[in-house]
Coordinates of C-alpha atoms and ligand atoms in Angstrom, one line a residue:
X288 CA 171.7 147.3 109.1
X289 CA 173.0 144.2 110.2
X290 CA 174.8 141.2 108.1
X291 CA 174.7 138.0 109.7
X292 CA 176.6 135.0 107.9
X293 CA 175.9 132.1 110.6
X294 CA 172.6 130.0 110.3
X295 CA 172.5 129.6 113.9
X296 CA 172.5 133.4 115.0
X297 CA 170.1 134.5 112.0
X298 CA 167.3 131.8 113.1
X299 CA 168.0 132.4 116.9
X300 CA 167.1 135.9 116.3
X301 CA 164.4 135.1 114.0
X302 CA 162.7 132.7 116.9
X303 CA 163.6 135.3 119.9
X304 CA 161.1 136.0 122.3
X305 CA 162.7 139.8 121.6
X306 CA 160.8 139.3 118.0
X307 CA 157.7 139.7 120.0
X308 CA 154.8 140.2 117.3
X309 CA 156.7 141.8 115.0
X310 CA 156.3 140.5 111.1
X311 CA 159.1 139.6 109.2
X312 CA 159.1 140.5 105.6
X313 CA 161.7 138.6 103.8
X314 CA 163.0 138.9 99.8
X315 CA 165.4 135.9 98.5
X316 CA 168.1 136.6 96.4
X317 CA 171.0 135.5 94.9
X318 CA 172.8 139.0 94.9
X319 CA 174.4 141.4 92.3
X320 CA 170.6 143.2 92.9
X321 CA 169.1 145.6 90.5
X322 CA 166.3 147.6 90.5
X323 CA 163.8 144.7 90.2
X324 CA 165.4 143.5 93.4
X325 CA 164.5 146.9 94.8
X326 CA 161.4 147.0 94.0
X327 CA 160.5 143.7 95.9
X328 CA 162.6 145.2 98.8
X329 CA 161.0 148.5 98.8
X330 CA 157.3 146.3 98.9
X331 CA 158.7 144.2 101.8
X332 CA 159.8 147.2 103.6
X333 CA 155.8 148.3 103.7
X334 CA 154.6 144.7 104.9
X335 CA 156.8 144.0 107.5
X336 CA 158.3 145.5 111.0
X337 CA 161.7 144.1 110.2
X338 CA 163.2 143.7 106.7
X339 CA 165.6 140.4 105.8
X340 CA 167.2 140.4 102.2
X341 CA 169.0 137.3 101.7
X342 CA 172.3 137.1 99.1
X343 CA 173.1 133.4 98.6
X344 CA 174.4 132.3 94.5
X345 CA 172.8 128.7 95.5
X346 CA 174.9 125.9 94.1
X347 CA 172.4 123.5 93.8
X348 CA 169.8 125.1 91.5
X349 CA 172.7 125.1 88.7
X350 CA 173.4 122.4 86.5
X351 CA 177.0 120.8 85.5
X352 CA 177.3 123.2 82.5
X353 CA 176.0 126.6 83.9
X354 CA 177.2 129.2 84.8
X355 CA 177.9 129.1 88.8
X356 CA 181.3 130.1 88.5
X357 CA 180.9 133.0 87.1
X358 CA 177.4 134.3 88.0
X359 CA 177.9 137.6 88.6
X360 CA 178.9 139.2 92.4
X361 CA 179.2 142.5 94.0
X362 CA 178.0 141.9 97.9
X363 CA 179.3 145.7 98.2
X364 CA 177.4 147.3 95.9
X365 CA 174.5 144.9 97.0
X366 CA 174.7 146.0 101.0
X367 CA 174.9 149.8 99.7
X368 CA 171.5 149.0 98.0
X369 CA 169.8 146.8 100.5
X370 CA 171.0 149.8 103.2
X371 CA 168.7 152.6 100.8
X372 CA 166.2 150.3 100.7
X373 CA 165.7 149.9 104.2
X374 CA 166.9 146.7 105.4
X375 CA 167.4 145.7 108.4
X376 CA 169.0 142.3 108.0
X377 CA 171.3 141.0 104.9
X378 CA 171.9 137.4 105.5
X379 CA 174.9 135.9 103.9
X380 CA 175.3 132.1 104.3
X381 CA 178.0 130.1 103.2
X382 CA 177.4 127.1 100.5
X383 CA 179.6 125.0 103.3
X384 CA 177.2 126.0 106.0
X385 CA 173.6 125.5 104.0
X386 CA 175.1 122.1 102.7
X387 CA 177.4 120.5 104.6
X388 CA 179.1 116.9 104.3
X389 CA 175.7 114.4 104.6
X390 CA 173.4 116.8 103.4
X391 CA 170.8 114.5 101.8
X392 CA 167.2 115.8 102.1
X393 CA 165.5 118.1 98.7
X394 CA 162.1 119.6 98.2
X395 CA 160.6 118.1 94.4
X396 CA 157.2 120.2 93.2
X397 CA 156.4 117.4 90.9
X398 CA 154.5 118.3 88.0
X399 CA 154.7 122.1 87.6
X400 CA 158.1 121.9 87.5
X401 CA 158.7 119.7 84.7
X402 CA 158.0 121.6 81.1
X403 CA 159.8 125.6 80.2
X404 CA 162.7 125.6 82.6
X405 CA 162.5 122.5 84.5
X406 CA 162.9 120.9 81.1
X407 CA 165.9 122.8 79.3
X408 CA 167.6 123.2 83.3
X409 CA 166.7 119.8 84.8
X410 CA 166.8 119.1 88.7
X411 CA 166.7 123.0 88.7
X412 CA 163.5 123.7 90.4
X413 CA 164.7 121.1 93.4
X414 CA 167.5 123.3 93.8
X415 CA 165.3 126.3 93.9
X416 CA 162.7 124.5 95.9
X417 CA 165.0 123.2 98.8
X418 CA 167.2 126.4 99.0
X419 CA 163.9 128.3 99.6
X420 CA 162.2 126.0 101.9
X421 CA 165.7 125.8 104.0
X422 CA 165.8 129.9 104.2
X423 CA 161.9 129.7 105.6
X424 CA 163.3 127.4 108.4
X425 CA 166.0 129.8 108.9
X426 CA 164.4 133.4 108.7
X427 CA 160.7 132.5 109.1
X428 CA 159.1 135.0 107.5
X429 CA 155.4 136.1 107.5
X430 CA 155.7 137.4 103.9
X431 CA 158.4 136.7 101.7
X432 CA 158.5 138.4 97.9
X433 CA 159.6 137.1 94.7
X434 CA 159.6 138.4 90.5
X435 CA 157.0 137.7 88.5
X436 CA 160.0 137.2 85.6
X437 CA 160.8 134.2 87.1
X438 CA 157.1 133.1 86.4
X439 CA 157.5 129.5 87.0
X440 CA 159.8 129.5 89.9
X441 CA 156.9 131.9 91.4
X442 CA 154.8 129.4 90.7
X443 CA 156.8 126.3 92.2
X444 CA 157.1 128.2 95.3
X445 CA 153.2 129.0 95.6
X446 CA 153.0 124.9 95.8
X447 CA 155.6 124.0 97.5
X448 CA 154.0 126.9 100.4
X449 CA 150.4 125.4 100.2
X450 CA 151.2 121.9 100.1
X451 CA 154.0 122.1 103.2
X452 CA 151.4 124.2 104.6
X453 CA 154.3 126.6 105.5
X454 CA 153.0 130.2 107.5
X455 CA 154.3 132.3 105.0
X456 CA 152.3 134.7 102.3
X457 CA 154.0 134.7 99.1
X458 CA 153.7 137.5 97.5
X459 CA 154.7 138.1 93.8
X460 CA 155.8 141.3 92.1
X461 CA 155.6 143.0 88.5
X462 CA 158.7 142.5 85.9
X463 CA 160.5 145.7 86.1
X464 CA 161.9 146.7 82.6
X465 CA 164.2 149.0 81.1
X466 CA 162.8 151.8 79.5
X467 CA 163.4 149.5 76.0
X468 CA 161.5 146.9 77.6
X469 CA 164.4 144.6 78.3
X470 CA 163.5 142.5 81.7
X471 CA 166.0 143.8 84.3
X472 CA 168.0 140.6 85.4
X473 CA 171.6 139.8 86.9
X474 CA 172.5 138.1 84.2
X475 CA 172.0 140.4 81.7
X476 CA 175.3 141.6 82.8
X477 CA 176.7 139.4 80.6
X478 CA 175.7 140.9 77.5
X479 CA 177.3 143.1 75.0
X480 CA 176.6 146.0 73.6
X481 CA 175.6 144.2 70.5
X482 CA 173.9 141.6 72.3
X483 CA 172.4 144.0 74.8
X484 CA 170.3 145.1 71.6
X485 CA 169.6 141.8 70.2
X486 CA 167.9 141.0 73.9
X487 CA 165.2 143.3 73.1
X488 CA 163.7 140.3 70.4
X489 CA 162.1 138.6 74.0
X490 CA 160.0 142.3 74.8
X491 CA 158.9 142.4 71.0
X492 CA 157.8 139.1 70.9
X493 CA 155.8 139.1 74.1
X494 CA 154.3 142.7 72.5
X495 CA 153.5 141.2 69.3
X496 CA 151.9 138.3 71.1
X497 CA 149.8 141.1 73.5
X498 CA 148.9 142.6 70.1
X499 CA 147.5 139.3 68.7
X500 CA 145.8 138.6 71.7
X501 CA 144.0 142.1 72.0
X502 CA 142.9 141.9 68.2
X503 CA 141.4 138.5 69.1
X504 CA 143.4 136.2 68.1
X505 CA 142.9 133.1 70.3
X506 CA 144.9 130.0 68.2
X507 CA 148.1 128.6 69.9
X508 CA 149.4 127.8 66.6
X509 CA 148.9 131.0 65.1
X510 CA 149.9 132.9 68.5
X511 CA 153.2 131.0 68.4
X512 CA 153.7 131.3 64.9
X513 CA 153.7 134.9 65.3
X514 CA 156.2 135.2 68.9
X515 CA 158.4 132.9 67.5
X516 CA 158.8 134.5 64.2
X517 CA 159.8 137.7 66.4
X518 CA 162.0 136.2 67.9
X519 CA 163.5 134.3 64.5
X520 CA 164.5 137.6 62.9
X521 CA 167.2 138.1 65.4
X522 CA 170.2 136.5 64.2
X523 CA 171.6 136.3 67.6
X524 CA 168.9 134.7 69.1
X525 CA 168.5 131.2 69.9
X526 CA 164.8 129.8 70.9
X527 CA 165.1 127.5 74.1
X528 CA 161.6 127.6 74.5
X529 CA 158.7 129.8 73.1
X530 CA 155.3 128.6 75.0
X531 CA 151.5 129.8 75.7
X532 CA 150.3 127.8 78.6
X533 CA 147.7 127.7 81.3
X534 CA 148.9 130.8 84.2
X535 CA 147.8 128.4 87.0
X536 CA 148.9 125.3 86.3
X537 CA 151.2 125.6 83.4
X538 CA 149.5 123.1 81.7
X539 CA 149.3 123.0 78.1
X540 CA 146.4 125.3 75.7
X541 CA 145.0 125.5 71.9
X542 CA 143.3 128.3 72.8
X543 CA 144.4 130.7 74.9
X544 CA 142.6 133.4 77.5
X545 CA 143.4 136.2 79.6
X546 CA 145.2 133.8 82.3
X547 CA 147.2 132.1 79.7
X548 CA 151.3 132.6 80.2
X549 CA 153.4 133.1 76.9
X550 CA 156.7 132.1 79.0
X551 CA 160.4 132.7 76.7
X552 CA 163.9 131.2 76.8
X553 CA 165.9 132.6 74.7
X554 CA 169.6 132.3 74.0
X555 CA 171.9 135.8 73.0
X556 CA 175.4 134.5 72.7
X557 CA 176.0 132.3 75.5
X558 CA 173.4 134.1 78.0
X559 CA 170.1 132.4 78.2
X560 CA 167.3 134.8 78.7
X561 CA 163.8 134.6 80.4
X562 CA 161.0 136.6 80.2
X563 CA 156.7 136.4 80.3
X564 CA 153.3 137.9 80.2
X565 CA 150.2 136.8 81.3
X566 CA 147.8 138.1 77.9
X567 CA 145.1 139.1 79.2
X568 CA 147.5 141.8 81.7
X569 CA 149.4 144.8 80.9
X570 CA 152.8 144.8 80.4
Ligands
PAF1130 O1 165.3 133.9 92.1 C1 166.4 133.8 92.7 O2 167.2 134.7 92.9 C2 166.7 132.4 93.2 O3 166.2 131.4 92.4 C3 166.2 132.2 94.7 C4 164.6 132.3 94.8 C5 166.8 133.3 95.6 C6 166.6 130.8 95.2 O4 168.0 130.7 95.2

């Protein structure tokens, strides 16, 4: 496995004549991996002859008040990983090299990334947006994989791909959970024991929701009466956002269907949470 920190060399080899036909599969990250992560690498080891994993905590898809600084890191643990996964590439940039003085230009996805998280983290989706389209430039991938947790950032991406018309399938995976349901994620790190448990309100809401649905129950009131009452017995839980909205174009419902997106954020402590289902699939 090889780890390459410099723009230059990772994009020279990507454009190589060496590269001959060979695809290039290609999962984003921003490190301190789990077993999600693995999952999308263990995919993009099947759909591709060479295997790039990225580890980059982008600084511009934080706000002021978030927590860059101490966004958890471990690029050890994370190239032990990547190696049993199969890699062949970890590319490592540095923040000074992807922006350097003058750096000017950002990727907006207009409408789709305004309500859920573009609203509570605003200007987050350009970050994510321009980091990613900067990394296709860089690693050029023929397939590159991304969580389904991260439903609207999935969903960003699928735009910003079609309407840059940029040669790259996107491909996105299942949530992978705990065996309590808890949706594996970095930043659960941050929890405490205590908190750890309180964190499982986001899986029981999205089950009770699931249950709703498969009884019959079709009402966007009454759906989000029910999640967000879930959600409202945790004392340590704070609702960012509780919604039900179209799985396409994350436009708003009354009545929901098997495409419609029940999408969370919910504060535990001082750890903001994410999590989603699409009703009419399983969990
Ligand atoms: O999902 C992430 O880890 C990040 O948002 C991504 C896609 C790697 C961009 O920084």
């Amino acid at each position: 496995m090889q780890i390459i920190n410099s723009i230059m060399h990772m994009q020279a080899l990507a454009i190589a004549p060496e590269r001959g036909g060979r695809r290039i599969s290609f999962v984003p990250t921003m490190g301190f991996l789990h077993e999600g992560h693995a999952s999308l690498l263990r995919e993009g080891r099947t759909r591709g002859d060479v295997l790039v994993l990225s580890l980059f905590v982008n600084p511009i898809q934080f706000g002021q008040h978030e927590d860059l600084d101490r966004y958890p890191r471990d690029m050890d643990r994370d190239c032990r990983i990547a190696e049993a996964c199969g890699v062949d590439i970890v590319f490592i940039p540095t923040a000074a090299e992807m922006y350097p003085a003058g750096f000017q230009t950002g990727v907006t996805v207009r409408d789709i990334s305004l309500p859920l998280c573009g609203s509570s983290r605003p200007g987050h989706f350009d970050g994510v947006a321009t980091v990613v389209a900067k990394l296709f430039n860089i690693v050029r991938p023929d397939v590159a994989l991304f969580g389904c947790k991260d439903y609207q950032q999935l969903a960003v991406i699928r735009r910003m791909t079609a309407d840059l018309n940029l040669p790259v399938e996107i491909v996105g995976m299942p949530i992978v959970r705990e065996s309590d349901g808890l949706a594996m994620s970095s930043r659960n790190a941050y929890l405490s024991p205590c908190e750890r448990q309180s964190a499982l309100c986001l899986s029981r809401a999205l089950v009770k929701a699931r249950e709703l649905f498969g009884a019959g129950e079709r009402s966007v009131p009454e759906l989000l009466l029910a999640t967000r009452g879930v959600i409202e017995q945790e004392s340590r839980a704070v609702i960012d956002y509780v919604e039900f909205r179209d799985g396409f174009l994350l436009s708003e419902q009354q009545v929901a269907d098997g495409n419609t997106v029940l999408a969370l954020a919910v504060k535990i402590g001082q750890t903001r949470l994410i999590d989603n289902c699409v009703l009419g699939e399983e969990l």
